Short mmCIF file of C-alpha atoms and ligand atoms in Angstrom, two decimals:
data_model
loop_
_atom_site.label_atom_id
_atom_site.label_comp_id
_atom_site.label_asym_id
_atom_site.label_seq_id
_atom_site.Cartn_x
_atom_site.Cartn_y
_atom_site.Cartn_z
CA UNK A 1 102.69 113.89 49.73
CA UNK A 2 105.85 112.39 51.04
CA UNK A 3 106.36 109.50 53.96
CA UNK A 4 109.25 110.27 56.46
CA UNK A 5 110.26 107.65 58.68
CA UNK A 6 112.26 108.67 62.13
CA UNK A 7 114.44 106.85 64.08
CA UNK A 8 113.41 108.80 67.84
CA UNK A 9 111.68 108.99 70.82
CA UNK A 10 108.36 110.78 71.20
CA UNK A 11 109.05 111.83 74.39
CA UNK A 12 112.58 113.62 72.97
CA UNK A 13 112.48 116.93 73.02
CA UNK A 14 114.81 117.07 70.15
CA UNK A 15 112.20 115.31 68.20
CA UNK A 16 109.05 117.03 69.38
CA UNK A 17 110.76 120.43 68.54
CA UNK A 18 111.97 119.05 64.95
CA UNK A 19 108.22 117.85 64.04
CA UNK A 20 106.70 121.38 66.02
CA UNK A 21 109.20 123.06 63.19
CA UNK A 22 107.89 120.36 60.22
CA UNK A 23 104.48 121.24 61.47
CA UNK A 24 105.20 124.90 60.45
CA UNK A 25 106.88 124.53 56.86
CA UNK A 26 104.15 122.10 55.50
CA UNK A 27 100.66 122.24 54.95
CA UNK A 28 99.82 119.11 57.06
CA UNK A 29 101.84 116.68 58.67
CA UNK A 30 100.29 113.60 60.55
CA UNK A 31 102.48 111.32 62.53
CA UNK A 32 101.01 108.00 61.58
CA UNK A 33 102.29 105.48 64.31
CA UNK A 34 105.65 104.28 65.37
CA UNK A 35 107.23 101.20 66.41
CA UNK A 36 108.02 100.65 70.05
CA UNK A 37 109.15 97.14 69.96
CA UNK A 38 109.68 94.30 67.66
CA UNK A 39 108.83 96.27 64.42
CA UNK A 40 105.27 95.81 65.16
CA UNK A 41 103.49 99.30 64.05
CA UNK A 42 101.66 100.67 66.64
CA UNK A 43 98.96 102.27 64.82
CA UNK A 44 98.05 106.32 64.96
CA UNK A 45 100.13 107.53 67.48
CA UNK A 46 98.06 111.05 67.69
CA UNK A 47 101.12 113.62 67.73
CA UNK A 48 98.21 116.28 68.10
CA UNK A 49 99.63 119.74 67.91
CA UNK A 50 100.89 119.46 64.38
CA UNK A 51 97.42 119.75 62.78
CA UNK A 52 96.20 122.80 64.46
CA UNK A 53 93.91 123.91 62.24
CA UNK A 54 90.30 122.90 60.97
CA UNK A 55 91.49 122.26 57.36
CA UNK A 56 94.56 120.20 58.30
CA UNK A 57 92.39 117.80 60.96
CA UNK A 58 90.11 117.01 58.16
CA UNK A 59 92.43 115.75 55.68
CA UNK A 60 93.06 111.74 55.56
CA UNK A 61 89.33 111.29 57.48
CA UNK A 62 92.20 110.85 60.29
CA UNK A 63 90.27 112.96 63.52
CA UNK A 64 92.96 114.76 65.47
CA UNK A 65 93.10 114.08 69.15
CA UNK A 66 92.00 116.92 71.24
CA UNK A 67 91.36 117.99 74.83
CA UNK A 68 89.05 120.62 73.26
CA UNK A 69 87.64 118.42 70.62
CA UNK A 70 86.48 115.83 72.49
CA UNK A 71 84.04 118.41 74.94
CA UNK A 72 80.55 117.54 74.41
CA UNK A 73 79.08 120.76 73.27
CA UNK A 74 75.94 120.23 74.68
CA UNK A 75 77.38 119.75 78.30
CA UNK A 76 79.82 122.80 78.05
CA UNK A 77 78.41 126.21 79.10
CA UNK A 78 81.37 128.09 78.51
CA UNK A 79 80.64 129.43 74.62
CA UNK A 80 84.53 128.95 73.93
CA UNK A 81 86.59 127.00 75.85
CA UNK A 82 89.57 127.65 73.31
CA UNK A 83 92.34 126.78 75.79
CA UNK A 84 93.33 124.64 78.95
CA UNK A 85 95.43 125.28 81.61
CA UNK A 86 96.84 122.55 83.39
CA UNK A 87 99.06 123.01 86.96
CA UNK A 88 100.95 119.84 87.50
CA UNK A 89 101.61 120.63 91.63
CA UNK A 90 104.85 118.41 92.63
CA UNK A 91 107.19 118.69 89.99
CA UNK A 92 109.56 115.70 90.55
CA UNK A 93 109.79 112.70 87.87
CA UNK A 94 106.32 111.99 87.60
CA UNK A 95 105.57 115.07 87.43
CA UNK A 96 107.61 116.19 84.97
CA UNK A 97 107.08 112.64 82.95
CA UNK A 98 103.45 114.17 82.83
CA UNK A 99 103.99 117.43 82.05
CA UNK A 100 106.07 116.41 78.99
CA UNK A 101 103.25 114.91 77.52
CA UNK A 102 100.64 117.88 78.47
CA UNK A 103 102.84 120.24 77.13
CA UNK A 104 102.31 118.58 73.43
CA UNK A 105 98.63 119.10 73.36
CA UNK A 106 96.65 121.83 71.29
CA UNK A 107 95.54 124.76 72.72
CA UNK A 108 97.10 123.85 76.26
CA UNK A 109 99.16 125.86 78.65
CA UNK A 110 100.99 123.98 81.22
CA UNK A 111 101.59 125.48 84.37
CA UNK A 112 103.96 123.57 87.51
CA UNK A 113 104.75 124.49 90.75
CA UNK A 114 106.49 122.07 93.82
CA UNK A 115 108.31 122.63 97.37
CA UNK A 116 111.72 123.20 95.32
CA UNK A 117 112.71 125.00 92.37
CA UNK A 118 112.20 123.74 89.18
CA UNK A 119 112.12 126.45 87.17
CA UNK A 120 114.97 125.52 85.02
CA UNK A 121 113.48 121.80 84.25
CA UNK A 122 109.94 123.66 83.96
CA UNK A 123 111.74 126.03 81.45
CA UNK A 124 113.27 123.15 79.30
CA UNK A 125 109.86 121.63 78.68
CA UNK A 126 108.13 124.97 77.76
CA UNK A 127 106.35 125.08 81.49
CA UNK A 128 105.83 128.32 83.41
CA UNK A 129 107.11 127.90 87.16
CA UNK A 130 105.48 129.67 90.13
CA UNK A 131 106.40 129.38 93.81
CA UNK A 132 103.19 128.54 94.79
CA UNK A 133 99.19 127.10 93.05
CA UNK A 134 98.06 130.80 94.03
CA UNK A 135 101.45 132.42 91.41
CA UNK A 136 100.51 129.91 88.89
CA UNK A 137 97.02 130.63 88.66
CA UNK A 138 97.92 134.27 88.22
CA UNK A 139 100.19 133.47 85.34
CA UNK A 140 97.11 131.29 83.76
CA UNK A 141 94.61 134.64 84.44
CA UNK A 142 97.51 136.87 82.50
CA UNK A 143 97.80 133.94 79.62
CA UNK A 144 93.77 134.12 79.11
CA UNK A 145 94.17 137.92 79.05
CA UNK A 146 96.87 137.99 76.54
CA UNK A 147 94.88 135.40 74.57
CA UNK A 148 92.17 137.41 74.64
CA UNK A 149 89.65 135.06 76.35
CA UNK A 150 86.89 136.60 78.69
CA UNK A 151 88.74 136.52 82.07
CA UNK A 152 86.50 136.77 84.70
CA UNK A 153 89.36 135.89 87.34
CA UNK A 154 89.45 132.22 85.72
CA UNK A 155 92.89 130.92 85.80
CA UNK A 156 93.52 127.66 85.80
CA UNK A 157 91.02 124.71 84.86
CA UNK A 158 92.90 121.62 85.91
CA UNK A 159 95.19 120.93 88.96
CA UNK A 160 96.93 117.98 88.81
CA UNK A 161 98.79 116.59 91.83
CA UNK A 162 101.72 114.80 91.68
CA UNK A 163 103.58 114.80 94.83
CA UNK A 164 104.67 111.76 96.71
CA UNK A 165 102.16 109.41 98.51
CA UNK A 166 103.28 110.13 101.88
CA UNK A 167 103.09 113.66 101.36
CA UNK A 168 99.91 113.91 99.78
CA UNK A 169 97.82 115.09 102.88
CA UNK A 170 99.94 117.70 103.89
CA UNK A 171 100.06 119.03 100.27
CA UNK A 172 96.50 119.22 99.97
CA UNK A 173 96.18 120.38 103.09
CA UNK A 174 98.44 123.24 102.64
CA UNK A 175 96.08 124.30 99.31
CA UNK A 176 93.76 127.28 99.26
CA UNK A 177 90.18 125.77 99.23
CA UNK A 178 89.19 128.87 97.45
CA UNK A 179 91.36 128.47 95.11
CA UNK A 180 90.31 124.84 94.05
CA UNK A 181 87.07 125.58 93.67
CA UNK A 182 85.32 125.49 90.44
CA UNK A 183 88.50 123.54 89.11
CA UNK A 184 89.31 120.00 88.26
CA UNK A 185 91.40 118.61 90.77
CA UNK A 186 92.96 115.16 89.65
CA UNK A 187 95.80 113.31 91.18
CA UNK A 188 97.74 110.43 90.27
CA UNK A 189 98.89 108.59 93.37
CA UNK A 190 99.73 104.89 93.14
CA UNK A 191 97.47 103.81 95.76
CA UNK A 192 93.59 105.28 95.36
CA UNK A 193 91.49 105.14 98.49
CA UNK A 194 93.63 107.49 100.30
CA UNK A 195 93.64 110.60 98.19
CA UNK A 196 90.20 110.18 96.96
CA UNK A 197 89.24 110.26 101.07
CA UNK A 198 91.95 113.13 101.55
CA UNK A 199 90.46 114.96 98.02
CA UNK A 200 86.42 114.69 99.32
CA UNK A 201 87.31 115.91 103.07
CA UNK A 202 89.28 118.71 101.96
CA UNK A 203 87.73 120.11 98.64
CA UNK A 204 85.09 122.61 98.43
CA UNK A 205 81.84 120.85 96.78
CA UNK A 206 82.18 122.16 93.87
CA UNK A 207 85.90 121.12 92.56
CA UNK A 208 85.21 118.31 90.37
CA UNK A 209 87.62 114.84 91.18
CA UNK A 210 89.08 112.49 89.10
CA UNK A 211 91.27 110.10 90.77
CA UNK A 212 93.48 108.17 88.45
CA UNK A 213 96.55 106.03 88.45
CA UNK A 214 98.78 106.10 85.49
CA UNK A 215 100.06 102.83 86.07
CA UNK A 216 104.01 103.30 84.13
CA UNK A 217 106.29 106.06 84.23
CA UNK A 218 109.01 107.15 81.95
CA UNK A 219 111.30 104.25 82.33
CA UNK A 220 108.25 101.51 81.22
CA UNK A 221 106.59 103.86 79.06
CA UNK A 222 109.89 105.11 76.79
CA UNK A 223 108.42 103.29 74.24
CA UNK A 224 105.05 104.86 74.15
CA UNK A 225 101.89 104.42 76.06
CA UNK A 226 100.76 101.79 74.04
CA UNK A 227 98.13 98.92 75.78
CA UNK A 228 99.75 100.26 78.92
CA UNK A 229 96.83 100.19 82.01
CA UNK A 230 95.06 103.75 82.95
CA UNK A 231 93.22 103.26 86.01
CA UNK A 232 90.24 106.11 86.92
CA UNK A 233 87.84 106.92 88.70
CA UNK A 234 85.46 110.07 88.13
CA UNK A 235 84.59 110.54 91.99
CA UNK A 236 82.99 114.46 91.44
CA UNK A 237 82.12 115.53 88.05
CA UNK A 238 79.25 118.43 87.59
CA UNK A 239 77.36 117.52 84.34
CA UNK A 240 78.38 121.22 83.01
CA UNK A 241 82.21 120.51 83.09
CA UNK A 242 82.54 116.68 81.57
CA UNK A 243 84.64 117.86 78.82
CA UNK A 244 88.09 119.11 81.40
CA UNK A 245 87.52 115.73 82.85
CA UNK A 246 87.48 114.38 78.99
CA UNK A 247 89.98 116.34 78.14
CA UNK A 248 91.96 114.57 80.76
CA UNK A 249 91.36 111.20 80.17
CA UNK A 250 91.35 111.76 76.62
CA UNK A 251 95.54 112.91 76.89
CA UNK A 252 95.87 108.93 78.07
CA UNK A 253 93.37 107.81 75.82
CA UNK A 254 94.90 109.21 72.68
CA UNK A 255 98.33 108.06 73.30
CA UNK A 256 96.83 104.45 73.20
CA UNK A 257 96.70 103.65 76.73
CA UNK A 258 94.54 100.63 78.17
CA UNK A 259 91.46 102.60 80.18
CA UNK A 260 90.55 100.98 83.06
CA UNK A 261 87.54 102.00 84.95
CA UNK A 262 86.98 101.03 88.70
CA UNK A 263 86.64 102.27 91.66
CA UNK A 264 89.55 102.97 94.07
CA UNK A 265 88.58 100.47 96.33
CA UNK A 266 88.40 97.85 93.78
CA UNK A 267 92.11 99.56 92.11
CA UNK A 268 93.15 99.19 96.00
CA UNK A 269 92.75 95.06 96.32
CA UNK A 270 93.99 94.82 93.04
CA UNK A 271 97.22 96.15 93.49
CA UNK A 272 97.45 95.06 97.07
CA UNK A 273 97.59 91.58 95.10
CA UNK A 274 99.70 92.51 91.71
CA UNK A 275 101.69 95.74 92.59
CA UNK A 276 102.56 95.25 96.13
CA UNK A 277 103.71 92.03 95.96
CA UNK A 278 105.99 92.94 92.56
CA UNK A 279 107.72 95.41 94.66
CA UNK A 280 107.68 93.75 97.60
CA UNK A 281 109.64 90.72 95.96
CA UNK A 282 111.45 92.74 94.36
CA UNK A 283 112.55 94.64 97.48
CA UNK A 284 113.43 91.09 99.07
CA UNK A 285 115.62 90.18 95.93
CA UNK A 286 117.70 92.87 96.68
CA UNK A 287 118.39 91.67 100.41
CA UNK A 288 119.86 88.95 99.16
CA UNK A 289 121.77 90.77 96.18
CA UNK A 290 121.50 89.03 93.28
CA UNK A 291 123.89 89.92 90.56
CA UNK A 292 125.00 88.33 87.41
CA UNK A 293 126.20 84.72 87.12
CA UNK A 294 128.04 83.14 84.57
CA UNK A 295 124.95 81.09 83.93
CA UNK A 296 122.38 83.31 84.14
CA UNK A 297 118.75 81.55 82.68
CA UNK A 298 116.07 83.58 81.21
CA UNK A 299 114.41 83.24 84.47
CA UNK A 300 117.21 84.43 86.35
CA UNK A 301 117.18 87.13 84.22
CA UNK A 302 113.77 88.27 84.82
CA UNK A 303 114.29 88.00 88.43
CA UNK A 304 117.44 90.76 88.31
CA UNK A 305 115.59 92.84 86.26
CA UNK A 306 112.56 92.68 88.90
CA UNK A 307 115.11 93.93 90.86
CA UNK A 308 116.75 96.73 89.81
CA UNK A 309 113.20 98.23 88.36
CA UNK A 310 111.76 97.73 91.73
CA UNK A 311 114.88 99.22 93.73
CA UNK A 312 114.66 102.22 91.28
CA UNK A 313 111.75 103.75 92.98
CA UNK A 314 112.33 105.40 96.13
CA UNK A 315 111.27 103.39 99.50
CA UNK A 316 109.11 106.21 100.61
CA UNK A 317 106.72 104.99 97.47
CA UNK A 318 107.49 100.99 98.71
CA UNK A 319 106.76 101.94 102.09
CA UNK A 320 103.74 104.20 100.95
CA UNK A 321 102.28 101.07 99.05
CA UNK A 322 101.78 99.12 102.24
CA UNK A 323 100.94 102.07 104.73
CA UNK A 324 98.39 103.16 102.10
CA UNK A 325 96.89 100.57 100.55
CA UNK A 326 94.80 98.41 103.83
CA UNK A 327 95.12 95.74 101.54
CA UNK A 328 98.76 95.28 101.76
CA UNK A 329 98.95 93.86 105.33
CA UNK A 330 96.42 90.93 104.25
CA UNK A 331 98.97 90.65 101.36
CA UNK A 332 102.27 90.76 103.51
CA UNK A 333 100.35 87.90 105.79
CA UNK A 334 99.69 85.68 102.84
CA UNK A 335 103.48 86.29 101.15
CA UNK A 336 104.59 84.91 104.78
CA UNK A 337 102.58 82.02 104.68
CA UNK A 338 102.83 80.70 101.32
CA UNK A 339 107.07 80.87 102.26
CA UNK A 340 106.84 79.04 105.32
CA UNK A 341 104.31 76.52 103.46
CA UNK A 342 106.75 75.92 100.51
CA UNK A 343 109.88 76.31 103.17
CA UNK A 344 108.57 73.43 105.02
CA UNK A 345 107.78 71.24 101.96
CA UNK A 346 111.22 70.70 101.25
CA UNK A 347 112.67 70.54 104.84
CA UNK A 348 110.20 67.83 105.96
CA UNK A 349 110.18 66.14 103.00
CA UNK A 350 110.90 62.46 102.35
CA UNK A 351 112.09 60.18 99.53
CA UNK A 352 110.63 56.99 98.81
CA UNK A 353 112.54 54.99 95.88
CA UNK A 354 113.70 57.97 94.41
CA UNK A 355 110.61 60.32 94.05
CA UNK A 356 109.47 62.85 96.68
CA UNK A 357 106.93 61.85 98.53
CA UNK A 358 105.76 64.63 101.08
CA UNK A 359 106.34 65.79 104.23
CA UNK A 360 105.34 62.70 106.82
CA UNK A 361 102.20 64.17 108.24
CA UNK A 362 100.75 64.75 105.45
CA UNK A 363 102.04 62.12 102.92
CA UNK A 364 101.62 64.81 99.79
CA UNK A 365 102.31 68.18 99.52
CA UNK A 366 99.07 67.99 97.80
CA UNK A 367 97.23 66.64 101.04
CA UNK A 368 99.20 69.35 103.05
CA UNK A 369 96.52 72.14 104.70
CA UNK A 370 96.98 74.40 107.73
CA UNK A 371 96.02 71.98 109.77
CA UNK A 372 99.73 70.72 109.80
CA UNK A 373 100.89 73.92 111.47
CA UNK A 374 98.96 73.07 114.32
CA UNK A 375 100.93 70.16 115.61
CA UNK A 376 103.57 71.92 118.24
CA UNK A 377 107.10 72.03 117.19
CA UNK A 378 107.88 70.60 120.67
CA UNK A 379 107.07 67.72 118.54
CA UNK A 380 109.93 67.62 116.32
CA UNK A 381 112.40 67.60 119.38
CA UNK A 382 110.97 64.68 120.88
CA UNK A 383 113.55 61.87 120.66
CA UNK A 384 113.32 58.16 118.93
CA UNK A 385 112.61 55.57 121.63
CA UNK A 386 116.26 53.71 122.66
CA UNK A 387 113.97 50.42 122.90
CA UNK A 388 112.78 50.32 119.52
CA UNK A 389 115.70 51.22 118.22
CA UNK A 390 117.92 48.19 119.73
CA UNK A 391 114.96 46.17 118.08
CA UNK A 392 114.66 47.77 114.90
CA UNK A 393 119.01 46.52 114.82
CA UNK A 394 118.28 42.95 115.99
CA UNK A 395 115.53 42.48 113.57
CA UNK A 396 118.12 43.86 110.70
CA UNK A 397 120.47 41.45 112.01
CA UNK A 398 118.57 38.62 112.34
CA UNK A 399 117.27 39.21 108.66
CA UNK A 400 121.06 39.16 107.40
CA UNK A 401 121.13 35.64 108.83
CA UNK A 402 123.00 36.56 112.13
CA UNK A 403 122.08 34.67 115.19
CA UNK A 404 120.94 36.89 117.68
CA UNK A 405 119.41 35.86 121.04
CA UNK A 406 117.28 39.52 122.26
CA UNK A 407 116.53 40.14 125.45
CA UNK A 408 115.18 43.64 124.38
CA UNK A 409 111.46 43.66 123.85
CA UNK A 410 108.66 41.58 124.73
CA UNK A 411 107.77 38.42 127.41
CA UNK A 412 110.72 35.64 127.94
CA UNK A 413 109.47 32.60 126.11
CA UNK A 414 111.33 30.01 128.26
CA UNK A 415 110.01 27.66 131.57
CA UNK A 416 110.88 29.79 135.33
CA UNK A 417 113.59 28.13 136.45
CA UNK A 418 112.55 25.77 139.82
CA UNK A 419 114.75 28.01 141.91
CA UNK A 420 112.46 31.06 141.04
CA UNK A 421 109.34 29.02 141.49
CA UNK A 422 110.19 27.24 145.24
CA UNK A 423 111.51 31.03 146.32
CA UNK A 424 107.71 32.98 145.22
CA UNK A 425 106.36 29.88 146.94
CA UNK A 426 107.96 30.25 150.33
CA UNK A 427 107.37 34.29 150.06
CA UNK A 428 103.88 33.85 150.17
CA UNK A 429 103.66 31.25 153.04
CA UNK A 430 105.65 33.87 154.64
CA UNK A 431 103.20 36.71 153.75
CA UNK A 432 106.25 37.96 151.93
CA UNK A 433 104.17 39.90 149.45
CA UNK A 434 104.66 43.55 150.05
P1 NAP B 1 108.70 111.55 94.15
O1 NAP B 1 109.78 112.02 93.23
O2 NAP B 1 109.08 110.73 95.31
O3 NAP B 1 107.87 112.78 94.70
C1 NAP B 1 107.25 113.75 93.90
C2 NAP B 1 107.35 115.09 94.55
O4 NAP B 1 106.74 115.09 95.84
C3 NAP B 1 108.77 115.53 94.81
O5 NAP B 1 109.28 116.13 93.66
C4 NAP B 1 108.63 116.47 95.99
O6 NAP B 1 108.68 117.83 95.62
C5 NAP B 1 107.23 116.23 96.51
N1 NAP B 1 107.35 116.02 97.94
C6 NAP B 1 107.93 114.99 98.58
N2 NAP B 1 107.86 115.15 99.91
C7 NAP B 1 107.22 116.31 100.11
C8 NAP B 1 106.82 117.03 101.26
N3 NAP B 1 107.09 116.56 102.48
N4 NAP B 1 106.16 118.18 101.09
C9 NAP B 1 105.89 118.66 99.85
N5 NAP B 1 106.23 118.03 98.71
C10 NAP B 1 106.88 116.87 98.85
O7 NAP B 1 107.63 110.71 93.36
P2 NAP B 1 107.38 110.53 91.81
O8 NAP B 1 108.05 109.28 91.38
O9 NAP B 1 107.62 111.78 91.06
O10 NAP B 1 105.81 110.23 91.84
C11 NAP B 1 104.89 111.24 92.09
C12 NAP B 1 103.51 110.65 92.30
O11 NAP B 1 103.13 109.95 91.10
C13 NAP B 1 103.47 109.63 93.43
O12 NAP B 1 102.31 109.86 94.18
C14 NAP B 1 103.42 108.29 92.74
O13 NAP B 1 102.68 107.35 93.49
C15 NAP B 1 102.72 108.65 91.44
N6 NAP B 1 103.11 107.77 90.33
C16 NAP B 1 104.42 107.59 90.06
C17 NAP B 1 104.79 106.75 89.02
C18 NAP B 1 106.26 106.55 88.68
O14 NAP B 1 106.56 105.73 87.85
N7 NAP B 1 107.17 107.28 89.26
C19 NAP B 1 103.81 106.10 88.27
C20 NAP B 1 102.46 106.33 88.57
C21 NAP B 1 102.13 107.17 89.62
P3 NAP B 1 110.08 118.61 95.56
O15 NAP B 1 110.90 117.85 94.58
O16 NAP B 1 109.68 119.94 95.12
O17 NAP B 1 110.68 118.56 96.93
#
C-alpha cells in the first residue's frame, strides 16, 4: 500500500484521466480527500469510478459512492438496473459544469444535446452529442443493446435540463411528451416555482420531477463541492423508481454538498432575500465602476469582488432572477427603501456638540419610522420667517453687550405721546371711526 499525494483539480480532465489510468494498473485505488483551501482536509472525497468492482469497494470498510448502489432494492422493479443514462438538455456552462461531474460516475452514460453544436466540447468530456432529446435517446437504446441490457425501447432514464431561465418554457415546450414519459425529468434552474409549474403542466403523469438548484457553478465550486448548499425538491416520484431520483441526489451528496430540502416556494423567498439582492448589489456596484484604489480595505475588497462575480453571469440570468422569482419585486421595494431611509439620515442630519444627533423630526435615527416620509417635501422649501430672524440677531447682539433699541417684535413699552391721544379723541367725536 502506498499514499500519493496530488497537487490538481478534480474537475481537470488531465487528472481524472491520470487516476481513470491508476485505477487500471492497481488493484484498488481510493482517493481519500483533498484540500480545497487552507490545508484543511476535506475528508473522503468519493472519486467513485476507480473502485469498480465488488472486491475493491469492500476494502478499507470505505463504501464507494454509487448512483446504482444507493437504489433501494426493495423499491426497484427493474431486476438489474446496471447502468444510467443521463441527457443533460442545454449544453452551455452549467451544463457542461454538470456533465463533467456525471461523466465520473460508475456505470453511467452521459448523453447532451442543446440549440447549438457542442459536439466537440461533448466529445472532450467523453459525452455523446445528438441534435435533438429524440437522437440522444436513440444513442442510449443502442448503448443498452451493446451492453447487453434487456432493451425494451428504454433509452434514457434521466433528463436533466439545463438551459437558461428565460428559455425554459419554450424548451420544455418544444419536448416530446412521449418521450418524457416514464423518465426522470430534473432541472436545475436558479429560481424554483417557475419550472416546477412549467414541469407539472407540461409532463405526462407519469415522468417523475425533481426540481433542484445547485446553488455554485464552476467558478465557486473549483475547489470542490464541499458544505456548498443543494437545494431540492422531489415534486413527482413513483415509489417504484426512488433509486434514479437517489441516484441523482446522491451525485451531490457524495461530493460533500450541503442538502437542503424545501419546497420551491420556500427556496423562492429565500433567495428573493439572499440571492437577488447579492446580484442585484452587485449589478449596482458596477454602475458606479468601482476599481482598485491605492487604499483598498478588506471591505473594499469584498465589495469588487461582489462585483466582478456578479457581472460574470449573463443579465438574462439577473434579469431572470427578478422576472421569475415573485419575490423579487417585494425585494427591489424594500432595497429602495432602506436607501432612501439611510440616504436621508445623513442629509437631514444634525450635530449637537460634536456627536450626531438625528435628523430634526425625529431627534434619533433610532426614533426615525415611516411616519417621517409622510410630512410633504413642500415642507423643506418653506422659508425661515424674516421677523424672527432680525430678532434672533438683536438678541445675539444684545447678549454681546451691544446696545440695541428693537423695534422688531412685540408691543411698544413706552406712554402714547399726547399728540396721538388728543387726535383718536377728536376722531371719535367726529364719528371718525371707519
Ligand atoms: P446560459 O449559458 O445562459 O444558458 C444555458 C443554455 O441555454 C445555453 O447554452 C443555450 O443553449 C440555452 N438557451 C438559451 N436561450 C435559448 C433559447 N432561446 N432556446 C433554446 N435554448 C436556449 O446559462 P448557464 O449559466 O449555463 O445556466 C444554465 C441553467 O443552470 C440556468 O437555468 C441557471 O439558472 C442554472 N444554474 C446556473 C448556475 C451557474 O453558476 N451558471 C448555477 C446554478 C444553476 P445553446 O448554447 O445551445 O444556444
Amino acid at each position: 500500500m502506498f499514499y500519493l499525494d496530488v497537487i490538481g483539480n478534480l474537475q481537470d480532465l488531465r487528472l481524472q484521466h491520470a487516476l481513470s489510468h491508476l485505477s487500471e494498473l492497481a488493484n484498488f485505488v481510493r482517493v481519500l480527500g483533498c484540500y480545497p483551501s487552507d490545508g484543511v482536509l476535506v475528508h473522503d472525497m468519493q472519486q467513485p469510478r476507480l473502485c469498480p468492482t465488488p472486491l475493491q469497494t469492500t476494502i478499507l470498510g470505505l463504501p464507494v459512492a454509487s448512483p446504482l448502489a444507493a437504489s433501494p432494492p426493495t423499491t426497484n422493479p427493474d431486476p438489474s438496473p446496471s447502468s444510467l443514462h443521463v441527457a443533460i438538455i442545454g449544453f452551455g456552462n452549467f451544463g457542461q459544469f454538470l456533465a463533467r461531474w456525471w461523466a465520473l460516475q460508475p456505470h453511467t452514460y452521459v448523453y447532451a444535446t442543446s440549440r447549438s453544436d457542442y459536439s466537440e466540447a461533448a466529445r472532450r468530456l467523453g459525452v455523446a452529442f445528438g441534435s435533438t432529446l429524440a437522437a440522444v435517446d436513440l444513442l442510449a437504446q443502442h448503448k443498452r443493446e451493446e451492453l447487453g441490457e434487456a432493451a425494451d425501447n428504454q433509452g434514457l432514464d434521466v433528463v436533466i435540463l439545463a438551459p437558461s431561465v428565460l428559455s425554459f418554457e419554450k424548451v420544455v415546450q418544444g419536448l416530446d411528451p412521449l418521450l418524457c414519459a416514464n423518465k426522470l425529468v430534473v432541472d436545475v434552474l436558479s429560481v424554483k416555482v417557475h419550472p416546477k409549474t412549467v414541469l407539472l403542466d407540461a409532463l405526462p403523469g407519469s415522468s417523475d420531477i425533481l426540481c433542484t438548484h445547485p446553488m455554485f457553478g464552476p467558478e465557486s465550486a473549483k475547489h470542490g463541492w464541499q458544505n456548498l448548499p443543494m437545494v431540492y425538491e422531489a415534486v413527482r416520484t413513483q415509489p417504484t423508481h426512488q433509486w434514479r431520483t437517489q441516484a441523482c441526489l446522491n451525485l451531490f451528496r457524495d461530493q460533500g454538498c450541503r442538502m437542503v430540502e424545501m419546497t420551491c416556494e420556500e427556496h423562492d423567498r429565500h433567495a428573493a432575500g439572499s440571492q437577488f439582492i447579492t446580484h442585484f448589489t452587485g449589478r449596482v456596484l458596477s454602475q458606479l465602476g468601482l476599481s482598485n484604489t491605492p487604499i483598498n480595505t478588506k471591505g473594499y475588497e469584498t465589495l469588487l469582488a461582489l462585483q466582478a462575480n456578479t457581472c460574470k453571469d449573463s443579465f438574462d440570468l439577473f434579469f431572470a432572477l427578478f422576472k421569475y422569482n415573485t419575490n423579487s419585486e417585494q425585494t427591489l421595494a424594500q432595497f429602495s427603501d432602506a436607501f432612501e431611509h439611510v440616504a436621508h439620515q445623513l442629509r437631514n442630519g444634525r450635530m449637537v456638540e460634536g456627536s450626531y444627533q438625528g435628523t430634526p423630526e425625529t431627534g434619533s435615527p433610532a426614533d426615525q419610522t415611516p411616519a417621517d416620509e409622510t410630512i410633504s417635501p413642500i415642507v423643506s422649501l418653506l422659508q425661515g420667517s424674516a421677523t424672527v430672524q432680525v430678532h434672533s440677531l438683536t438678541q445675539r447682539l444684545l447678549s454681546e453687550g451691544r446696545k440695541i433699541v428693537s423695534l422688531n417684535v412685540g408691543e411698544p413699552d413706552w406712554p402714547c405721546p399726547d399728540e396721538v391721544k388728543e387726535a383718536v379723541a377728536q376722531a371719535m367725536v367726529d364719528n371718525d371711526t371707519k
